[in-house]
Amino acid sequence: MSSPVSSPICAPKGKQRSITTLAGNGTTVFNGDRGPGPATGISKPCGIAVDRDGNLFFSEYDRHIVRRIDAVTGTVTVVAGNGKYGFTNDGGCSTMAKLYNPMGLATDGLGHLFIADASNYRVRRVDASGTITTYAGNGTTTAVNGAATQSGLYTPSDVAADTAGNVYIAEYNGHRVRKVSLDGNITTVAGTGSAGYDASQVYAVNSPLYHPTGIAVDADNNLYITEYYHRVRKVTPDGKITTLIGDGSYSGGFAGDGGPAARAKVNIPQGVAADKFGRLYIADSGNHRLRMVDMNLQEPKITTEAGNGTNTFEGDGTPANSATLNSPWGVVADIDGNVYICDQNNQRVRMVSAPVSSDNANISVIPGGAVTLTKGGSRAYPGVEIHNNGLGAVPPQDVIVSLPALKGLRFEAEGANGAYELTVYGAGGTQPPVRGTLQASGTQLYFPNVNLLLPSVGSYSAIWLPITATDQAPLGATALTFQVGGRTSASSQITVVD
């Protein structure tokens, strides 16, 4: 397969991760604003969010403020709250307003910052101009459907926004998750309002929750919910609920690393975050760890990504899973796969770096030769070339292939029994096709542990798969996205014609 010259684009996928402190000096003393992050005193960091420009936001529960860590300078600045608890200044400057125990945070694509203003029983919104308003909640605890600002919220603990602009709110003491749609109306999407657990319920609105602490929405609009009593739940877009981690025993603990998430144990999970690579992160607060669930697998597996179970402060600049955390709370991932943690009882905000490829998986990935695809016609086989730049054989790598949005392309199943297959051609010829899993969105295929046939430095191989274009596909050039281990590249150029 021929290919044009192209530089590989790095993406996170690997084993070794390091941890550093971005903000917090370990004390709770307020020592001013607009200073460097590591020199700043922080009081009980709780919620955390990242915006489209890479700026971080974190809430301070006891200080009743929200601060920003500038993506370029690392400077810490107050963006909401005046440091006094209460409820004031709606419609005015956010830094003059009063908050009351701010918890979870979220941002959207329009530059809004959402704050779970827990003890005010509201969600507040700060716009790009710095104006704060009430987005949901009326200061009471009684939940009703209808206009979001006319409904009560019973201790909102976290907030999340999906790509369509809907906003989800976890009610810690209301035992519900609510959804605010684009029209400003609020409905319940999970929980009955009563504390409990009932594994027999199929739909989330009929399933009790027990103090939901954190929520996240992934790229496929699956909703994830952490519960104080040692569970993580998943709600699919059709409203069905399953238990990802935990059971009905209300018994926490630490177990299951390296195995199926369904058989693992967590202990008072707090924040939860989904990254764009299919990884789910959980602030396993009672275990003083950051856990990760690989949701790309048919049977999701869980590992510890940061923390060794000791509740002290150690390990900055070292491998994250040998460092220590102390009751981690909020967690968020950025577009590059870095993960940020509110290390609450260490009074710090810390970053766990994106995974990197190991030396013996030093590869580059470039687009394959161009292909032409006829609308409503025969198949084409776009792919990529992979080059071994390391010192030895490249071990098996996970491969994720994604369709471009709104281009009318679809994967085709050519294998036996309707299997989706990836072809690998390299040293020694072509190996048997590798079977993959189509994700629920229909836009992504996952192939685990692919032998890339790269035995030595300088060797190269090619991988490809079949696609077709629907009758509605727009004409012109497009491409798939291939993530191969720690590298991401566009596929062969695909030209859609009549």
Coordinates of C-alpha atoms in Angstrom, one line a residue:
M1 CA 0.0 0.0 0.0
S2 CA 1.5 3.3 -1.0
S3 CA 1.2 6.4 1.1
P4 CA 2.0 10.1 0.9
V5 CA 4.5 11.6 3.4
S6 CA 2.8 12.6 6.6
S7 CA 3.8 13.3 10.2
P8 CA 2.2 11.0 12.8
I9 CA -0.1 12.6 15.3
C10 CA 0.5 11.4 18.8
A11 CA -2.5 10.2 20.9
P12 CA -2.5 8.7 24.3
K13 CA -2.3 4.9 24.6
G14 CA 0.2 3.2 26.7
K15 CA 1.4 2.1 30.2
Q16 CA 3.5 4.7 32.0
R17 CA 1.9 7.9 33.5
S18 CA 3.4 10.5 35.7
I19 CA 1.8 12.8 38.3
T20 CA 2.5 16.5 39.1
T21 CA 0.8 19.3 41.1
L22 CA -0.7 22.1 39.1
A23 CA -2.1 24.1 42.0
G24 CA -2.0 24.0 45.8
N25 CA 0.8 24.2 48.4
G26 CA -0.8 21.8 50.9
T27 CA -2.2 24.6 53.1
T28 CA -5.7 26.0 53.2
V29 CA -4.5 29.6 53.8
F30 CA -5.8 32.1 51.1
N31 CA -2.6 33.8 50.0
G32 CA -4.0 36.0 47.2
D33 CA -5.2 35.8 43.7
R34 CA -3.4 35.6 40.3
G35 CA -0.4 33.8 41.6
P36 CA 1.4 30.7 40.4
G37 CA -0.5 27.5 40.9
P38 CA 1.9 25.4 43.1
A39 CA 2.3 28.4 45.5
T40 CA -1.5 28.9 46.0
G41 CA -3.3 27.9 49.1
I42 CA -6.5 25.8 48.4
S43 CA -9.3 24.8 50.7
K44 CA -11.0 21.5 49.9
P45 CA -10.9 21.3 46.1
C46 CA -14.0 19.5 45.0
G47 CA -15.2 19.8 41.4
I48 CA -13.1 20.2 38.3
A49 CA -13.6 21.0 34.6
V50 CA -11.6 21.9 31.5
D51 CA -12.7 24.2 28.7
R52 CA -12.1 24.1 25.0
D53 CA -8.9 26.1 25.4
G54 CA -7.4 23.9 28.0
N55 CA -8.0 26.2 31.0
L56 CA -8.9 24.3 34.2
F57 CA -11.6 25.3 36.7
F58 CA -11.9 23.9 40.2
S59 CA -14.2 24.6 43.1
E60 CA -13.2 25.2 46.7
Y61 CA -16.0 23.7 48.9
D62 CA -15.1 25.5 52.1
R63 CA -14.0 28.8 50.6
H64 CA -17.2 29.1 48.4
I65 CA -15.3 30.1 45.3
V66 CA -14.4 28.7 41.9
R67 CA -10.9 29.3 40.4
R68 CA -9.2 28.9 37.0
I69 CA -5.8 27.7 36.2
D70 CA -4.7 29.4 33.0
A71 CA -3.6 26.9 30.3
V72 CA -0.7 29.1 29.2
T73 CA 0.7 30.8 32.3
G74 CA -0.5 28.4 35.1
T75 CA -1.8 31.4 37.0
V76 CA -4.7 30.8 39.4
T77 CA -7.6 33.3 39.4
V78 CA -11.0 33.5 41.1
V79 CA -13.8 33.3 38.5
A80 CA -16.8 32.9 40.7
G81 CA -17.7 33.6 44.3
N82 CA -16.5 36.3 46.7
G83 CA -15.4 33.9 49.5
K84 CA -18.5 34.4 51.6
Y85 CA -21.3 31.8 51.7
G86 CA -24.8 32.7 50.6
F87 CA -26.8 33.5 47.5
T88 CA -26.5 36.9 45.8
N89 CA -25.8 38.8 42.6
D90 CA -27.6 36.7 40.0
G91 CA -27.4 38.6 36.8
G92 CA -24.2 40.4 37.9
C93 CA -20.5 39.9 38.0
S94 CA -19.6 36.3 39.0
T95 CA -16.7 37.3 41.3
M96 CA -19.1 39.5 43.3
A97 CA -21.7 36.7 43.8
K98 CA -22.0 34.5 46.8
L99 CA -21.9 30.7 46.4
Y100 CA -22.5 28.1 49.1
N101 CA -20.4 25.0 49.1
P102 CA -19.8 24.7 45.3
M103 CA -19.1 21.2 44.2
G104 CA -19.2 19.7 40.6
L105 CA -18.3 21.8 37.6
A106 CA -18.8 21.5 33.8
T107 CA -18.1 23.5 30.7
D108 CA -19.8 23.4 27.3
G109 CA -18.8 24.3 23.8
L110 CA -20.2 27.8 24.1
G111 CA -17.8 28.9 26.8
H112 CA -20.3 28.5 29.7
L113 CA -19.2 27.3 33.1
F114 CA -21.7 25.4 35.2
I115 CA -21.4 25.2 39.0
A116 CA -23.3 22.8 41.3
D117 CA -24.0 25.3 44.0
A118 CA -24.8 22.6 46.5
S119 CA -26.1 24.3 49.6
N120 CA -27.9 26.9 47.6
Y121 CA -29.8 24.0 45.9
R122 CA -29.1 25.5 42.5
V123 CA -26.9 25.2 39.4
R124 CA -25.3 28.5 38.5
R125 CA -24.0 29.4 35.1
V126 CA -21.1 31.8 34.3
D127 CA -21.0 33.1 30.7
A128 CA -18.0 34.2 28.7
S129 CA -18.5 37.8 29.9
G130 CA -18.3 36.8 33.6
T131 CA -22.0 37.2 34.3
I132 CA -23.5 34.7 36.7
T133 CA -27.2 33.4 36.6
T134 CA -29.2 30.6 38.0
Y135 CA -29.5 27.9 35.4
A136 CA -31.5 25.4 37.4
G137 CA -33.1 25.2 40.8
N138 CA -35.1 27.6 42.9
G139 CA -33.5 27.2 46.3
T140 CA -35.9 24.5 47.4
T141 CA -35.6 20.7 47.5
T142 CA -38.8 19.7 45.8
A143 CA -38.2 18.3 42.3
V144 CA -40.8 19.0 39.6
N145 CA -40.7 18.7 35.8
G146 CA -40.9 21.8 33.7
A147 CA -38.9 25.0 33.7
A148 CA -35.5 24.3 35.3
T149 CA -35.5 27.4 37.4
Q150 CA -38.8 26.5 38.8
S151 CA -37.8 23.1 40.2
G152 CA -36.1 22.3 43.4
L153 CA -32.7 20.6 43.5
Y154 CA -31.8 18.7 46.6
T155 CA -28.1 19.2 47.1
P156 CA -26.7 19.2 43.5
S157 CA -23.4 17.4 43.8
D158 CA -22.2 17.3 40.2
V159 CA -23.0 18.6 36.7
A160 CA -22.1 17.4 33.2
A161 CA -22.8 18.7 29.7
D162 CA -23.2 16.6 26.5
T163 CA -22.1 17.6 23.0
A164 CA -25.7 18.6 22.1
G165 CA -25.8 21.1 25.0
N166 CA -28.0 19.2 27.4
V167 CA -26.9 19.5 31.0
Y168 CA -27.2 16.7 33.6
I169 CA -27.4 17.3 37.4
A170 CA -26.8 14.8 40.2
E171 CA -28.9 15.4 43.3
Y172 CA -27.0 13.9 46.1
N173 CA -29.8 14.0 48.7
G174 CA -32.5 13.8 46.0
H175 CA -31.2 10.5 44.9
R176 CA -31.8 11.5 41.2
V177 CA -30.1 12.6 38.1
R178 CA -31.9 15.4 36.3
K179 CA -31.5 16.6 32.7
V180 CA -32.0 20.2 31.5
S181 CA -32.7 20.2 27.8
L182 CA -32.0 23.0 25.3
D183 CA -35.5 24.4 25.8
G184 CA -34.7 25.0 29.5
N185 CA -37.0 22.3 30.8
I186 CA -35.9 19.8 33.4
T187 CA -36.8 16.1 33.7
T188 CA -35.6 13.1 35.7
V189 CA -33.4 10.6 33.8
A190 CA -32.3 8.4 36.6
G191 CA -33.5 7.6 40.1
T192 CA -36.9 7.6 41.8
G193 CA -36.2 10.1 44.6
S194 CA -35.8 7.3 47.2
A195 CA -32.5 6.0 48.3
G196 CA -31.9 2.4 47.4
Y197 CA -30.7 -0.2 44.9
D198 CA -32.8 -2.5 42.7
A199 CA -30.9 -4.5 40.1
S200 CA -34.2 -5.8 38.6
Q201 CA -35.1 -2.5 37.1
V202 CA -34.4 -2.1 33.4
Y203 CA -35.0 1.6 33.0
A204 CA -33.1 4.3 35.0
V205 CA -36.2 6.3 35.9
N206 CA -37.5 3.3 37.8
S207 CA -34.3 2.4 39.5
P208 CA -33.4 3.9 42.9
L209 CA -30.1 5.5 43.4
Y210 CA -28.2 6.0 46.7
H211 CA -26.6 9.5 47.0
P212 CA -25.3 10.0 43.5
T213 CA -21.9 11.8 43.8
G214 CA -20.6 12.2 40.3
I215 CA -21.8 12.1 36.7
A216 CA -20.2 12.1 33.3
V217 CA -21.4 11.7 29.7
D218 CA -19.3 10.0 27.0
A219 CA -19.1 10.6 23.3
D220 CA -21.9 8.1 22.7
N221 CA -24.2 9.9 25.2
N222 CA -24.0 7.2 27.7
L223 CA -24.4 8.6 31.2
Y224 CA -22.2 7.3 34.1
I225 CA -23.2 7.8 37.7
T226 CA -21.1 7.2 40.9
E227 CA -23.0 6.4 44.1
Y228 CA -21.7 7.0 47.6
Y229 CA -22.4 3.4 48.5
H230 CA -19.7 1.9 46.3
R231 CA -21.3 1.6 42.9
V232 CA -20.9 3.0 39.4
R233 CA -23.9 2.8 37.1
K234 CA -24.3 3.3 33.4
V235 CA -27.4 4.6 31.6
T236 CA -27.6 4.2 27.8
P237 CA -29.3 6.7 25.5
D238 CA -32.4 4.6 25.5
G239 CA -32.7 5.0 29.2
K240 CA -31.7 1.6 30.3
I241 CA -29.5 1.2 33.4
T242 CA -26.9 -1.3 34.4
T243 CA -24.4 -1.6 37.2
L244 CA -20.8 -1.3 36.0
I245 CA -19.1 -1.7 39.4
G246 CA -20.6 -2.8 42.7
D247 CA -23.6 -4.7 43.9
G248 CA -26.5 -4.4 46.3
S249 CA -24.5 -5.2 49.4
Y250 CA -23.5 -1.6 50.3
S251 CA -20.1 -3.1 50.9
G252 CA -17.1 -1.2 49.7
G253 CA -13.4 -2.2 49.4
F254 CA -10.6 -2.5 47.0
A255 CA -10.5 -5.4 44.6
G256 CA -10.4 -6.5 40.9
D257 CA -7.5 -4.5 39.4
G258 CA -6.6 -6.1 36.1
G259 CA -9.9 -7.9 35.8
P260 CA -13.5 -7.3 34.8
A261 CA -15.0 -4.1 36.2
A262 CA -18.1 -6.0 37.1
R263 CA -16.2 -8.0 39.7
A264 CA -14.3 -5.1 41.1
K265 CA -14.9 -3.1 44.3
V266 CA -14.6 0.6 44.9
N267 CA -14.9 2.6 48.1
I268 CA -17.0 5.8 48.2
P269 CA -16.4 6.8 44.5
Q270 CA -16.8 10.5 43.9
G271 CA -16.0 12.1 40.6
V272 CA -16.2 10.3 37.3
A273 CA -15.0 11.3 33.8
A274 CA -15.1 9.9 30.3
D275 CA -12.3 10.7 27.8
K276 CA -12.6 10.6 24.0
F277 CA -10.6 7.4 23.8
G278 CA -13.2 5.2 25.5
R279 CA -11.7 5.3 29.0
L280 CA -13.7 6.0 32.1
Y281 CA -12.0 7.4 35.2
I282 CA -13.3 7.1 38.7
A283 CA -12.1 9.0 41.8
D284 CA -12.1 6.0 44.2
S285 CA -12.0 8.3 47.2
G286 CA -12.1 5.8 50.0
N287 CA -9.3 3.8 48.4
H288 CA -7.2 6.9 47.7
R289 CA -6.8 5.9 44.0
L290 CA -7.8 7.0 40.5
R291 CA -9.3 3.9 38.8
M292 CA -9.7 3.5 35.0
V293 CA -12.2 1.3 33.2
D294 CA -11.5 0.5 29.5
M295 CA -14.9 0.7 28.0
N296 CA -13.6 -0.3 24.5
L297 CA -13.6 -3.9 25.6
Q298 CA -16.6 -6.2 25.4
E299 CA -15.9 -7.0 29.0
P300 CA -14.6 -3.7 30.5
K301 CA -11.5 -4.0 32.6
I302 CA -10.4 -1.9 35.6
T303 CA -6.9 -0.7 36.6
T304 CA -5.4 1.7 39.0
E305 CA -3.9 4.7 37.2
A306 CA -2.8 6.8 40.2
G307 CA -2.4 6.3 43.9
N308 CA -1.2 3.3 45.9
G309 CA -3.8 3.3 48.6
T310 CA -1.9 5.4 51.1
N311 CA -3.6 8.7 52.1
T312 CA -0.5 10.9 52.2
F313 CA 1.1 13.3 49.7
E314 CA 4.0 11.8 47.9
G315 CA 5.3 11.0 44.4
D316 CA 5.2 14.2 42.3
G317 CA 7.2 13.6 39.2
T318 CA 7.1 9.8 39.6
P319 CA 4.9 7.1 38.1
A320 CA 1.4 8.0 39.1
N321 CA 0.4 4.5 40.3
S322 CA 3.2 4.6 42.9
A323 CA 2.4 8.1 44.1
T324 CA -0.2 8.8 46.9
L325 CA -3.5 10.6 46.9
N326 CA -5.7 11.6 49.8
S327 CA -9.4 11.3 49.2
P328 CA -9.5 12.3 45.5
W329 CA -12.8 13.9 44.5
G330 CA -13.4 15.6 41.2
V331 CA -11.8 14.3 38.0
V332 CA -11.8 15.4 34.4
A333 CA -9.9 14.4 31.2
D334 CA -8.7 16.7 28.4
I335 CA -8.7 16.1 24.7
D336 CA -5.1 14.8 24.8
G337 CA -5.9 12.1 27.5
N338 CA -4.4 14.0 30.5
V339 CA -6.4 13.5 33.7
Y340 CA -6.9 16.2 36.4
I341 CA -7.8 15.3 40.0
C342 CA -9.0 17.3 42.9
D343 CA -6.7 15.7 45.6
Q344 CA -9.0 16.9 48.2
N345 CA -7.4 16.3 51.6
N346 CA -4.0 17.1 50.1
Q347 CA -5.4 20.5 49.2
R348 CA -4.1 20.2 45.7
V349 CA -5.1 19.9 42.0
R350 CA -2.9 17.3 40.3
M351 CA -2.4 16.1 36.8
V352 CA -1.9 12.5 35.6
S353 CA -0.2 12.6 32.2
A354 CA -1.7 10.9 29.2
P355 CA -0.4 7.3 28.6
V356 CA 2.7 7.1 26.4
S357 CA 4.0 4.3 24.3
S358 CA 6.8 2.2 25.7
D359 CA 10.2 2.2 23.9
N360 CA 9.6 -1.1 22.3
A361 CA 6.3 0.2 20.8
N362 CA 7.9 3.2 19.1
I363 CA 5.9 3.4 15.9
S364 CA 4.7 6.0 13.5
V365 CA 1.5 5.8 11.6
I366 CA 0.8 7.5 8.2
P367 CA -2.1 7.4 5.8
G368 CA -2.2 4.7 3.2
G369 CA -2.8 5.2 -0.5
A370 CA -5.9 7.1 -1.7
V371 CA -9.1 5.2 -2.5
T372 CA -12.3 6.1 -4.4
L373 CA -15.7 5.2 -3.2
T374 CA -18.9 5.2 -5.2
K375 CA -22.1 6.3 -3.5
G376 CA -24.3 3.3 -2.9
G377 CA -21.7 1.2 -4.7
S378 CA -18.9 -1.3 -4.1
R379 CA -16.6 -1.3 -1.1
A380 CA -13.3 0.4 -0.6
Y381 CA -10.4 -0.5 1.8
P382 CA -8.8 2.6 3.4
G383 CA -6.0 2.1 5.9
V384 CA -2.7 3.2 7.3
E385 CA 0.9 2.2 7.2
I386 CA 2.8 1.5 10.4
H387 CA 6.6 1.8 10.8
N388 CA 8.7 0.3 13.5
N389 CA 11.1 3.0 14.8
G390 CA 12.2 1.1 17.9
L391 CA 14.9 -1.3 18.9
G392 CA 12.9 -4.5 18.8
A393 CA 9.7 -6.2 17.9
V394 CA 6.5 -4.2 18.4
P395 CA 4.2 -5.9 20.9
P396 CA 0.4 -6.2 20.1
Q397 CA -1.4 -2.9 20.1
D398 CA -5.0 -2.0 20.4
V399 CA -6.5 -0.4 17.2
I400 CA -9.5 1.9 17.2
V401 CA -11.0 3.0 13.8
S402 CA -13.5 5.9 13.7
L403 CA -15.8 7.1 11.0
P404 CA -15.9 10.8 10.2
A405 CA -19.1 12.6 11.3
L406 CA -21.8 13.4 8.7
K407 CA -20.0 11.8 5.7
G408 CA -22.4 9.0 5.0
L409 CA -19.8 6.2 5.5
R410 CA -20.3 2.9 7.2
F411 CA -18.3 -0.1 8.2
E412 CA -18.9 -3.4 6.4
A413 CA -18.9 -6.8 8.0
E414 CA -17.1 -9.2 5.7
G415 CA -16.3 -12.0 8.2
A416 CA -18.2 -15.1 9.1
N417 CA -21.4 -14.6 11.1
G418 CA -21.3 -10.8 10.3
A419 CA -17.9 -10.2 11.9
Y420 CA -16.1 -6.9 11.4
E421 CA -12.5 -7.6 10.4
L422 CA -9.2 -5.8 10.1
T423 CA -6.6 -7.0 7.7
V424 CA -2.9 -6.8 8.7
Y425 CA -0.2 -7.2 6.0
G426 CA 3.5 -7.1 7.0
A427 CA 6.6 -9.2 7.4
G428 CA 5.8 -12.7 6.4
G429 CA 2.6 -11.7 4.5
T430 CA -1.0 -11.4 5.6
Q431 CA -2.1 -12.8 9.0
P432 CA -5.7 -14.1 9.6
P433 CA -8.1 -11.2 9.8
V434 CA -8.6 -9.7 13.3
R435 CA -12.1 -9.5 14.6
G436 CA -13.4 -6.3 16.1
T437 CA -16.2 -4.9 18.1
L438 CA -18.6 -2.2 16.8
Q439 CA -19.4 0.3 19.4
A440 CA -23.0 1.2 20.2
S441 CA -22.7 4.5 18.2
G442 CA -22.0 2.5 15.0
T443 CA -19.1 4.9 14.3
Q444 CA -16.2 3.2 15.9
L445 CA -14.6 -0.3 15.7
Y446 CA -12.3 -1.6 18.4
F447 CA -9.7 -4.3 17.7
P448 CA -7.7 -5.4 20.8
N449 CA -4.2 -6.8 20.9
V450 CA -3.5 -6.7 17.2
N451 CA -0.2 -8.2 16.0
L452 CA 1.2 -5.6 13.7
L453 CA 3.8 -7.9 12.1
L454 CA 6.7 -5.5 13.0
P455 CA 9.6 -7.7 14.0
S456 CA 12.5 -5.3 13.9
V457 CA 13.5 -1.7 13.5
G458 CA 12.8 -0.5 10.0
S459 CA 10.0 -3.0 9.3
Y460 CA 6.6 -1.7 8.3
S461 CA 3.1 -3.1 7.8
A462 CA -0.3 -2.0 6.6
I463 CA -3.8 -2.4 8.0
W464 CA -7.1 -1.7 6.4
L465 CA -10.8 -2.6 6.5
P466 CA -13.9 -2.3 4.2
I467 CA -16.3 0.6 4.1
T468 CA -19.1 1.7 1.9
A469 CA -20.8 5.1 1.2
T470 CA -24.6 5.5 1.5
D471 CA -26.7 7.1 -1.3
Q472 CA -26.8 10.2 0.9
A473 CA -23.0 10.6 1.3
P474 CA -21.7 14.0 0.2
L475 CA -19.2 14.0 -2.6
G476 CA -15.6 14.9 -2.1
A477 CA -12.6 13.9 0.1
T478 CA -12.7 12.5 3.6
A479 CA -10.9 10.0 5.8
L480 CA -11.2 7.6 8.7
T481 CA -9.2 8.0 11.9
F482 CA -7.0 5.1 13.0
Q483 CA -5.6 5.0 16.6
V484 CA -2.9 2.4 16.7
G485 CA -1.4 2.0 20.2
G486 CA 0.0 5.4 21.1
R487 CA -0.4 7.0 17.6
T488 CA -3.3 8.5 15.7
S489 CA -3.5 9.2 12.0
A490 CA -6.0 9.9 9.2
S491 CA -6.5 6.9 6.9
S492 CA -6.0 6.9 3.1
Q493 CA -7.8 9.8 1.5
I494 CA -11.3 8.6 0.5
T495 CA -12.9 10.4 -2.4
V496 CA -16.6 9.8 -2.7
V497 CA -18.0 10.0 -6.2
D498 CA -21.3 9.4 -8.0

